[in-house]
Tab-separated table of C-alpha atoms in Angstrom:
chain	number	residue	atom	x	y	z
D	33	MET	CA	-78.068	95.744	46.967
D	34	THR	CA	-77.308	99.142	48.697
D	35	THR	CA	-76.372	102.314	47.189
D	36	SER	CA	-72.817	101.923	48.097
D	37	GLU	CA	-72.458	98.503	46.402
D	38	LEU	CA	-74.146	100.001	43.210
D	39	SER	CA	-71.758	102.479	43.532
D	40	LEU	CA	-68.708	100.037	43.584
D	41	PHE	CA	-70.085	98.057	40.797
D	42	LYS	CA	-70.630	101.009	38.565
D	43	ALA	CA	-67.235	103.028	39.453
D	44	ALA	CA	-65.717	98.692	38.410
D	45	PHE	CA	-67.837	98.939	35.440
D	46	MET	CA	-66.623	102.278	34.229
D	47	GLN	CA	-62.904	102.113	35.375
D	48	SER	CA	-62.116	98.571	34.464
D	49	TRP	CA	-58.919	98.419	32.069
D	50	ASN	CA	-60.738	95.651	30.097
D	51	ALA	CA	-63.124	96.870	27.866
D	52	ILE	CA	-66.867	95.816	29.238
D	53	VAL	CA	-70.355	96.211	26.741
D	54	ILE	CA	-73.752	94.953	27.893
D	55	THR	CA	-76.489	94.291	25.436
D	56	ASP	CA	-79.897	93.112	25.906
D	57	ALA	CA	-81.193	89.675	25.217
D	58	GLU	CA	-83.558	90.227	22.329
D	59	ARG	CA	-82.332	87.971	19.777
D	60	LEU	CA	-84.707	88.751	17.073
D	61	ALA	CA	-83.534	92.599	17.534
D	62	GLY	CA	-79.926	91.474	17.313
D	63	TYR	CA	-78.680	92.049	20.876
D	64	ARG	CA	-78.556	95.886	21.031
D	65	VAL	CA	-75.981	97.888	23.064
D	66	GLN	CA	-77.444	99.218	26.419
D	67	PHE	CA	-74.029	100.328	28.461
D	68	ALA	CA	-70.334	100.107	27.370
D	69	ASN	CA	-67.254	101.501	29.530
D	70	PRO	CA	-64.809	103.943	28.495
D	71	ALA	CA	-62.529	101.389	27.677
D	72	PHE	CA	-64.821	99.622	25.395
D	73	CYS	CA	-65.318	103.424	23.567
D	74	ALA	CA	-61.741	103.761	23.171
D	75	MET	CA	-61.138	100.490	21.629
D	76	THR	CA	-63.465	100.586	19.013
D	77	GLY	CA	-63.590	104.427	18.524
D	78	TYR	CA	-67.390	105.144	18.972
D	79	ALA	CA	-68.988	107.174	21.733
D	80	LEU	CA	-71.509	105.725	23.996
D	81	ASP	CA	-74.099	107.155	22.548
D	82	GLU	CA	-73.038	105.807	18.910
D	83	LEU	CA	-73.382	102.307	20.460
D	84	ARG	CA	-76.259	102.592	22.312
D	85	GLY	CA	-79.427	100.631	20.820
D	86	CYS	CA	-77.010	99.425	18.043
D	87	THR	CA	-76.003	95.847	17.337
D	88	LEU	CA	-72.012	94.773	17.867
D	89	GLN	CA	-72.509	93.532	14.178
D	90	ILE	CA	-71.064	97.084	13.047
D	91	LEU	CA	-67.587	96.147	14.365
D	92	GLN	CA	-67.430	93.197	12.009
D	93	GLY	CA	-65.695	93.508	8.482
D	94	PRO	CA	-64.271	91.749	5.860
D	95	ASP	CA	-61.826	89.567	7.668
D	96	THR	CA	-64.052	88.505	10.936
D	97	ASP	CA	-63.996	84.645	11.155
D	98	PRO	CA	-67.341	83.502	10.038
D	99	ALA	CA	-66.603	80.372	12.036
D	100	VAL	CA	-66.381	82.615	15.346
D	101	ILE	CA	-69.662	84.165	14.768
D	102	ASP	CA	-71.520	81.426	13.997
D	103	ASP	CA	-69.889	79.978	17.393
D	104	LEU	CA	-71.065	83.274	18.750
D	105	ARG	CA	-74.764	83.345	17.568
D	106	ALA	CA	-75.165	79.594	18.710
D	107	CYS	CA	-73.905	80.352	22.343
D	108	LEU	CA	-76.322	83.315	22.587
D	109	LYS	CA	-79.148	81.740	21.359
D	110	GLU	CA	-78.940	78.934	24.031
D	111	ALA	CA	-77.440	81.134	26.233
D	112	ARG	CA	-74.433	79.492	26.829
D	113	TYR	CA	-70.770	81.136	27.553
D	114	PHE	CA	-68.870	82.131	24.908
D	115	GLU	CA	-65.211	82.827	24.114
D	116	GLY	CA	-63.465	83.706	21.091
D	117	THR	CA	-61.156	85.493	19.034
D	118	THR	CA	-61.358	87.264	15.736
D	119	ILE	CA	-61.001	90.704	13.648
D	120	ASN	CA	-62.960	93.446	14.538
D	121	TYR	CA	-63.007	97.025	12.823
D	122	ARG	CA	-62.949	100.199	14.555
D	123	LYS	CA	-65.068	103.251	13.908
D	124	ASP	CA	-62.421	104.650	11.175
D	125	GLY	CA	-62.173	101.347	9.514
D	126	ALA	CA	-59.083	100.333	11.150
D	127	SER	CA	-58.807	96.663	12.112
D	128	TYR	CA	-57.843	95.147	15.667
D	129	VAL	CA	-57.844	91.687	16.838
D	130	VAL	CA	-59.958	90.876	19.946
D	131	HIS	CA	-60.326	88.226	22.416
D	132	TRP	CA	-63.927	88.485	24.155
D	133	ASN	CA	-65.828	86.496	26.529
D	134	ILE	CA	-69.548	86.647	26.730
D	135	SER	CA	-71.613	85.936	29.617
D	136	PRO	CA	-75.372	85.715	30.074
D	137	VAL	CA	-77.216	87.763	32.754
D	138	ARG	CA	-80.573	86.435	34.349
D	139	ASP	CA	-82.567	88.180	37.078
D	140	ASP	CA	-83.848	86.925	40.443
D	141	GLU	CA	-86.171	84.514	38.990
D	142	GLY	CA	-83.894	83.163	36.358
D	143	VAL	CA	-85.150	84.942	33.247
D	144	LEU	CA	-82.112	85.984	30.904
D	145	THR	CA	-82.280	89.365	30.655
D	146	HIS	CA	-79.069	90.748	29.107
D	147	PHE	CA	-75.224	89.480	28.078
D	148	VAL	CA	-72.064	91.079	29.380
D	149	SER	CA	-68.895	90.863	27.350
D	150	VAL	CA	-65.517	91.536	28.497
D	151	GLN	CA	-63.021	92.382	25.841
D	152	GLN	CA	-59.629	93.011	25.190
D	153	ASP	CA	-57.226	94.172	21.894
D	154	ILE	CA	-54.314	91.590	21.533
D	155	SER	CA	-53.160	93.243	18.478
D	156	ASP	CA	-49.942	93.920	19.978
D	157	ILE	CA	-49.771	90.238	21.567
D	158	VAL	CA	-50.888	88.896	17.992
D	159	ARG	CA	-48.080	90.795	16.213
D	160	ALA	CA	-45.574	90.134	18.621
D	161	ALA	CA	-46.089	86.337	18.198
D	162	GLN	CA	-46.332	86.671	14.570
D	163	GLU	CA	-43.131	88.595	14.443
D	164	ASN	CA	-41.648	85.930	16.781
D	165	LEU	CA	-42.987	82.928	14.629
D	166	LEU	CA	-41.817	84.780	11.499
D	167	LEU	CA	-38.167	84.948	13.216
D	168	ALA	CA	-37.918	81.299	14.338
D	169	ARG	CA	-38.930	80.532	10.867
D	170	ALA	CA	-36.534	82.790	9.291
D	171	LEU	CA	-33.742	81.339	11.867
D	172	ASP	CA	-34.847	77.635	10.454
D	173	ALA	CA	-34.843	78.897	6.962
D	174	THR	CA	-31.208	80.179	7.027
D	175	SER	CA	-28.607	77.763	5.673
D	176	ASP	CA	-26.414	78.587	8.865
D	177	PRO	CA	-26.971	76.266	11.983
D	178	VAL	CA	-28.357	78.314	14.840
D	179	VAL	CA	-28.638	77.277	18.582
D	180	LEU	CA	-30.458	78.874	21.281
D	181	THR	CA	-29.832	78.068	24.965
D	182	ASP	CA	-31.162	79.135	27.813
D	183	ALA	CA	-28.833	80.851	30.763
D	184	ARG	CA	-28.384	77.400	32.132
D	185	ALA	CA	-26.978	76.385	28.416
D	186	ARG	CA	-29.770	74.097	28.339
D	187	ILE	CA	-31.196	73.943	24.328
D	188	THR	CA	-33.978	75.719	23.566
D	189	PHE	CA	-34.029	76.040	20.047
D	190	VAL	CA	-31.930	74.504	16.712
D	191	ASN	CA	-32.799	75.400	13.356
D	192	THR	CA	-33.146	73.016	10.312
D	193	ALA	CA	-29.404	73.649	9.275
D	194	PHE	CA	-28.448	72.772	12.757
D	195	ALA	CA	-29.906	69.274	12.561
D	196	LYS	CA	-28.732	68.569	9.047
D	197	VAL	CA	-25.112	69.344	10.038
D	198	THR	CA	-24.987	67.272	13.400
D	199	GLY	CA	-27.444	64.383	12.517
D	200	TYR	CA	-29.543	65.131	15.594
D	201	THR	CA	-33.303	65.979	15.428
D	202	VAL	CA	-34.468	69.042	17.402
D	203	HIS	CA	-36.185	66.657	20.082
D	204	GLU	CA	-32.911	64.554	20.654
D	205	VAL	CA	-31.030	67.832	21.304
D	206	ARG	CA	-33.898	70.283	23.242
D	207	GLY	CA	-33.225	70.406	26.988
D	208	ARG	CA	-29.624	69.154	26.763
D	209	THR	CA	-26.109	71.189	26.604
D	210	PRO	CA	-23.997	71.997	24.054
D	211	ALA	CA	-21.812	69.854	25.463
D	212	MET	CA	-23.027	66.649	23.793
D	213	PHE	CA	-21.123	67.827	20.731
D	214	GLN	CA	-17.904	68.130	22.343
D	215	SER	CA	-15.260	65.868	20.239
D	216	GLY	CA	-12.368	66.503	22.898
D	217	ALA	CA	-10.236	68.118	20.355
D	218	HIS	CA	-9.931	70.921	22.553
D	219	ASP	CA	-8.319	71.464	25.669
D	220	GLU	CA	-9.652	73.154	28.887
D	221	ALA	CA	-8.054	76.491	28.162
D	222	PHE	CA	-10.306	76.626	25.574
D	223	TYR	CA	-13.422	76.117	27.550
D	224	ARG	CA	-12.199	78.638	30.099
D	225	ALA	CA	-11.627	80.939	27.555
D	226	LEU	CA	-15.015	80.630	26.245
D	227	ARG	CA	-16.630	80.878	29.540
D	228	ALA	CA	-14.840	84.040	30.567
D	229	SER	CA	-15.883	85.655	27.073
D	230	LEU	CA	-19.380	84.889	28.131
D	231	ASP	CA	-19.385	85.530	31.610
D	232	ALA	CA	-17.957	88.960	30.650
D	233	GLY	CA	-21.086	89.433	28.178
D	234	LYS	CA	-18.730	89.688	25.039
D	235	ASP	CA	-19.231	87.712	22.034
D	236	PHE	CA	-17.155	84.504	21.945
D	237	ARG	CA	-15.725	83.535	18.330
D	238	ALA	CA	-13.615	80.320	17.536
D	239	THR	CA	-13.411	77.373	15.303
D	240	PHE	CA	-14.818	74.441	16.972
D	241	ILE	CA	-14.436	70.975	16.199
D	242	ASN	CA	-17.385	69.098	16.872
D	243	ARG	CA	-18.946	65.423	17.067
D	244	ARG	CA	-22.084	64.608	15.029
D	245	ARG	CA	-24.644	62.194	15.663
D	246	ASP	CA	-22.708	59.198	13.735
D	247	GLY	CA	-19.626	60.172	15.506
D	248	SER	CA	-17.558	61.841	12.893
D	249	LEU	CA	-16.007	65.306	13.155
D	250	TYR	CA	-16.628	68.435	11.700
D	251	HIS	CA	-15.328	72.059	11.471
D	252	SER	CA	-17.583	75.167	12.597
D	253	GLU	CA	-16.527	78.551	12.673
D	254	GLN	CA	-18.896	79.543	15.485
D	255	SER	CA	-19.822	82.859	17.298
D	256	ILE	CA	-21.667	82.659	20.705
D	257	SER	CA	-23.349	85.639	21.637
D	258	PRO	CA	-24.968	86.270	25.418
D	259	VAL	CA	-28.954	87.472	24.997
D	260	CYS	CA	-29.812	90.199	27.876
D	261	ASP	CA	-33.499	91.116	29.239
D	262	ASP	CA	-34.278	95.140	29.691
D	263	LYS	CA	-32.493	94.780	33.156
D	264	GLY	CA	-29.138	93.706	31.103
D	265	ARG	CA	-29.489	89.992	32.907
D	266	VAL	CA	-28.404	87.284	30.491
D	267	THR	CA	-31.347	84.820	29.295
D	268	HIS	CA	-30.397	83.317	26.632
D	269	TYR	CA	-27.317	82.416	24.422
D	270	VAL	CA	-27.625	82.234	20.795
D	271	SER	CA	-25.228	80.483	18.801
D	272	VAL	CA	-24.718	80.979	14.796
D	273	SER	CA	-22.027	78.927	13.292
D	274	LYS	CA	-20.763	77.710	9.518
D	275	ASP	CA	-20.070	74.133	8.914
D	276	ILE	CA	-16.142	74.960	7.221
D	277	SER	CA	-15.435	71.143	7.413
D	278	GLU	CA	-14.825	70.986	3.195
D	279	ARG	CA	-13.130	74.215	3.349
D	280	VAL	CA	-10.754	72.701	5.956
D	281	GLU	CA	-10.312	69.704	4.097
D	282	LYS	CA	-8.962	71.529	1.236
D	283	GLU	CA	-6.872	73.645	3.390
D	284	GLN	CA	-5.461	70.237	4.909
D	285	SER	CA	-4.758	68.734	1.474
D	286	LEU	CA	-2.932	71.399	0.125
D	287	LEU	CA	-1.171	71.661	3.414
D	288	HIS	CA	-0.038	67.784	2.730
D	289	GLU	CA	0.611	68.083	-1.049
D	290	ALA	CA	2.887	71.339	-0.191
D	291	SER	CA	4.392	69.054	2.587
D	292	HIS	CA	4.695	65.451	1.612
D	293	ASP	CA	6.243	63.780	-1.556
D	294	LYS	CA	3.472	63.109	-3.964
D	295	LEU	CA	5.263	59.551	-4.800
D	296	THR	CA	6.095	58.255	-1.718
D	297	GLY	CA	3.590	60.205	0.845
D	298	LEU	CA	6.811	60.933	3.170
D	299	HIS	CA	7.341	64.387	4.082
D	300	ASN	CA	9.267	66.653	1.228
D	301	ARG	CA	12.785	68.103	1.182
D	302	ARG	CA	11.341	71.657	1.734
D	303	TYR	CA	9.303	70.250	4.667
D	304	GLY	CA	12.157	68.450	5.859
D	305	GLU	CA	14.627	71.363	5.903
D	306	GLN	CA	12.127	73.447	8.215
D	307	THR	CA	11.417	70.597	10.328
D	308	LEU	CA	15.051	69.728	10.794
D	309	GLY	CA	16.075	72.967	11.091
D	310	LYS	CA	13.372	73.613	14.312
D	311	ALA	CA	14.417	70.297	16.004
D	312	ILE	CA	18.426	71.377	15.802
D	313	LEU	CA	17.674	74.645	17.217
D	314	ALA	CA	15.265	72.855	20.350
D	315	ALA	CA	17.860	70.247	20.594
D	316	HIS	CA	20.590	73.141	21.164
D	317	LYS	CA	18.171	75.178	23.377
D	318	HIS	CA	17.424	72.466	25.840
D	319	GLY	CA	20.225	70.185	25.998
D	320	ARG	CA	18.618	67.259	23.665
D	321	SER	CA	19.897	64.588	21.961
D	322	LEU	CA	19.253	64.616	18.201
D	323	THR	CA	20.533	61.658	15.488
D	324	LEU	CA	20.187	61.771	11.506
D	325	LEU	CA	20.373	58.638	9.200
D	326	VAL	CA	20.796	59.792	5.406
D	327	CYS	CA	19.950	57.036	3.668
D	328	ASP	CA	20.193	55.519	-0.277
D	329	ILE	CA	19.023	52.997	-2.327
D	330	ASP	CA	21.978	50.931	-3.812
D	331	HIS	CA	22.363	50.601	-7.385
D	332	PHE	CA	18.780	52.658	-8.209
D	333	LYS	CA	20.051	53.928	-11.853
D	334	GLN	CA	20.498	50.334	-12.574
D	335	VAL	CA	16.737	49.252	-11.475
D	336	ASN	CA	15.489	52.309	-13.550
D	337	ASP	CA	17.654	51.491	-16.572
D	338	ARG	CA	17.104	47.571	-16.524
D	339	PHE	CA	13.467	47.329	-15.176
D	340	GLY	CA	11.731	50.901	-15.962
D	341	HIS	CA	10.686	54.048	-14.212
D	342	LEU	CA	7.428	52.273	-12.982
D	343	ALA	CA	9.388	49.421	-11.402
D	344	GLY	CA	11.797	52.058	-9.801
D	345	ASP	CA	8.688	53.978	-8.432
D	346	ARG	CA	7.531	50.711	-6.975
D	347	VAL	CA	10.765	50.320	-5.245
D	348	LEU	CA	10.641	53.923	-3.954
D	349	ARG	CA	7.091	53.555	-2.244
D	350	ASP	CA	8.388	49.952	-0.619
D	351	VAL	CA	11.547	51.489	0.813
D	352	ALA	CA	9.526	54.525	1.941
D	353	HIS	CA	7.099	51.843	3.594
D	354	ILE	CA	9.706	50.017	4.877
D	355	LEU	CA	11.242	53.366	6.560
D	356	ARG	CA	8.115	54.594	7.744
D	357	SER	CA	7.019	51.352	9.625
D	358	ALA	CA	10.338	50.985	11.291
D	359	VAL	CA	10.882	53.975	12.964
D	360	ARG	CA	8.888	55.529	16.040
D	361	SER	CA	5.779	57.614	15.111
D	362	ARG	CA	7.429	60.684	16.580
D	363	ASP	CA	10.437	60.538	14.092
D	364	CYS	CA	10.192	62.119	10.787
D	365	VAL	CA	11.089	60.542	7.609
D	366	ILE	CA	11.982	62.417	4.195
D	367	ARG	CA	12.465	62.187	1.109
D	368	TRP	CA	15.476	63.758	0.456
D	369	GLY	CA	15.676	63.677	-3.492
D	370	GLY	CA	15.633	60.908	-6.218
D	371	GLU	CA	16.760	57.651	-4.250
D	372	GLU	CA	17.684	59.356	-0.951
D	373	PHE	CA	16.155	59.573	2.344
D	374	LEU	CA	16.430	61.652	5.792
D	375	VAL	CA	15.556	59.891	9.080
D	376	LEU	CA	15.070	62.517	11.848
D	377	LEU	CA	15.667	60.771	15.226
D	378	GLU	CA	14.931	63.411	18.002
D	379	HIS	CA	15.763	62.636	21.710
D	380	CYS	CA	17.856	59.950	20.000
D	381	GLU	CA	21.416	59.123	21.383
D	382	GLN	CA	23.843	57.559	18.941
D	383	ALA	CA	23.646	53.776	20.212
D	384	PRO	CA	20.108	53.796	19.758
D	385	GLY	CA	19.777	55.376	16.725
D	386	VAL	CA	22.698	52.840	15.543
D	387	LEU	CA	20.068	49.892	16.603
D	388	LEU	CA	17.284	51.172	14.480
D	389	ALA	CA	19.561	52.256	11.476
D	390	GLU	CA	20.546	48.614	11.474
D	391	ARG	CA	16.510	47.380	11.640
D	392	ILE	CA	16.288	49.378	8.700
D	393	ARG	CA	18.909	48.037	6.659
D	394	HIS	CA	18.155	44.585	7.346
D	395	ARG	CA	13.977	44.831	6.551
D	396	VAL	CA	14.932	46.809	2.926
D	397	GLU	CA	17.661	43.933	2.524
D	398	ALA	CA	14.647	41.092	3.487
D	399	HIS	CA	12.278	42.883	1.225
D	400	HIS	CA	11.795	41.003	-2.238
D	401	ASP	CA	10.274	42.921	-5.339
D	402	ALA	CA	8.656	40.826	-7.857
D	403	ASP	CA	10.663	42.177	-10.675
D	404	VAL	CA	13.713	43.766	-9.213
D	405	GLY	CA	14.405	41.072	-6.682
D	406	LYS	CA	16.640	42.180	-3.844
D	407	VAL	CA	17.169	45.911	-3.007
D	408	THR	CA	19.869	46.769	-0.445
D	409	LEU	CA	20.337	50.397	1.384
D	410	SER	CA	23.548	52.352	2.500
D	411	LEU	CA	22.962	54.669	5.437
D	412	GLY	CA	25.197	57.395	7.268
D	413	LEU	CA	24.640	58.430	10.923
D	414	ALA	CA	25.776	61.336	12.397
D	415	THR	CA	24.671	62.978	16.017
D	416	LEU	CA	24.167	66.340	16.508
D	417	LYS	CA	27.241	68.105	18.647
D	418	PRO	CA	27.139	71.166	20.448
D	419	ASP	CA	26.883	74.219	18.484
D	420	GLU	CA	26.211	72.441	15.421
D	421	THR	CA	24.475	73.971	12.427
D	422	MET	CA	21.998	71.804	10.113
D	423	GLU	CA	24.403	72.204	7.045
D	424	GLN	CA	27.234	70.854	9.234
D	425	LEU	CA	25.536	67.419	10.344
D	426	ILE	CA	23.757	66.839	7.242
D	427	ALA	CA	27.681	67.199	5.596
D	428	ARG	CA	28.663	64.669	8.026
D	429	ALA	CA	25.810	62.277	7.585
D	430	ASP	CA	26.530	62.519	3.973
D	431	GLU	CA	30.016	61.801	4.525
D	432	ALA	CA	29.237	58.761	6.343
D	433	LEU	CA	26.850	57.639	3.573
D	434	TYR	CA	29.734	58.135	1.047
D	435	GLU	CA	32.004	55.868	3.181
D	436	ALA	CA	29.414	53.562	3.253
D	437	LYS	CA	28.894	53.285	-0.561
D	438	HIS	CA	32.392	53.360	-1.005
D	439	GLY	CA	32.784	50.369	1.583
D	440	GLY	CA	30.965	47.787	-0.364
D	441	ARG	CA	27.264	49.170	0.300
D	442	ASN	CA	24.435	47.870	2.100
D	443	ARG	CA	26.169	48.782	5.200
D	444	LEU	CA	25.733	51.742	7.801
D	445	SER	CA	28.634	54.053	8.685
D	446	ILE	CA	28.635	56.294	11.664
D	447	SER	CA	30.148	59.943	11.592
D	448	GLN	CA	32.366	60.488	14.922
D	449	ARG	CA	33.755	63.975	14.872
D	450	GLN	CA	33.816	66.702	12.126
D	451	GLY	CA	37.274	66.244	10.619
D	452	ASP	CA	37.305	62.543	11.589
D	453	SER	CA	36.957	59.681	9.081
D	454	PRO	CA	33.457	57.919	9.290
D	455	GLU	CA	33.666	54.547	11.263
D	456	SER	CA	31.540	51.567	9.285
D	457	ILE	CA	29.933	49.231	11.844
D	458	SER	CA	28.132	46.869	9.113
D	459	SER	CA	29.396	44.676	6.526
D	460	PRO	CA	27.326	44.065	3.574
D	461	THR	CA	25.350	40.483	3.706
D	462	GLY	CA	24.110	38.176	1.150
């Protein structure tokens, strides 16, 4: 080997970023240090003069892994390559995590003369890994569902809470996109707003209606945030959510109770007045037709007096069911009070309103209660006139109902115009 080559090897040894130490091969003497580069001295805190002639057992301490040391000794004894990781101790007593390998060195005749070890302090790497593991465990332990996706929205992590809420296992969702949870309850504008917010580097917060593995829907308050690297480039997205299905159900139940009649399940008068008022404003604004029916069960007081309130309640529920099943799905049926009902028919002229009212009347007449027997219905109909108020429309329908009642009941009367007498078009039957 030339002098220049020796100089190169020496420079490489002394200037190496990795810590390098060379020991002899004397097992009985404990493999004493002969050379160590500056990186090794800096890592251990020992000067070369303090290390030379000593064994590296001086770096071991209470937390040094005995199993790793046993493996090390076996490799040295058999002159085999060794690689391992354990905890060593610096001169000042501070511990560090070292990953190192040892290779046997032989002379030209193959005789073992030395061991050379290349070492690296990986304490920061281990600490970061432990912190990441702790973070992952913390995210997994939180009761709120957490989802992490890459920049292409592919799922890389979900916690146990998320799996519990959705019914999917971690393996079933990893690599897929959150689109798999879409329920169809949100329109394209909702998702455009989501993408625009994230593309601008902003959080997106909303209540999502998502679909579980079993097909059921759940409500989730969700916050989605972009995660950026040191250069500000988005690398991931993190979503933290809260299952609010129970709260939404309670709110919907309260809303239903506030807007529906408890006995019949129909809309109550308060809701009906609000709905009718809005419908009339819309009809006037857009030039739409609107027809109102006011219905009253004939001789209902006699039903209560003769058969009792339980029978009366049953009749009310049965008539409510007939009304609801006879009209269109978009029509609003209201229990106005007592035995009186309102049916709001939007986009409905007088003629089809009359046909529908007659259908209702006939179906009620055909119904037979086990105790009460036949029940009949009287109806008043009024079609909205230009500039007519809600109060005026109801008054005309009420006037028509009064005419039907006094005209013999079980009939439909139609209000023509304000000030004109209602026209009775149906005669009582049976």
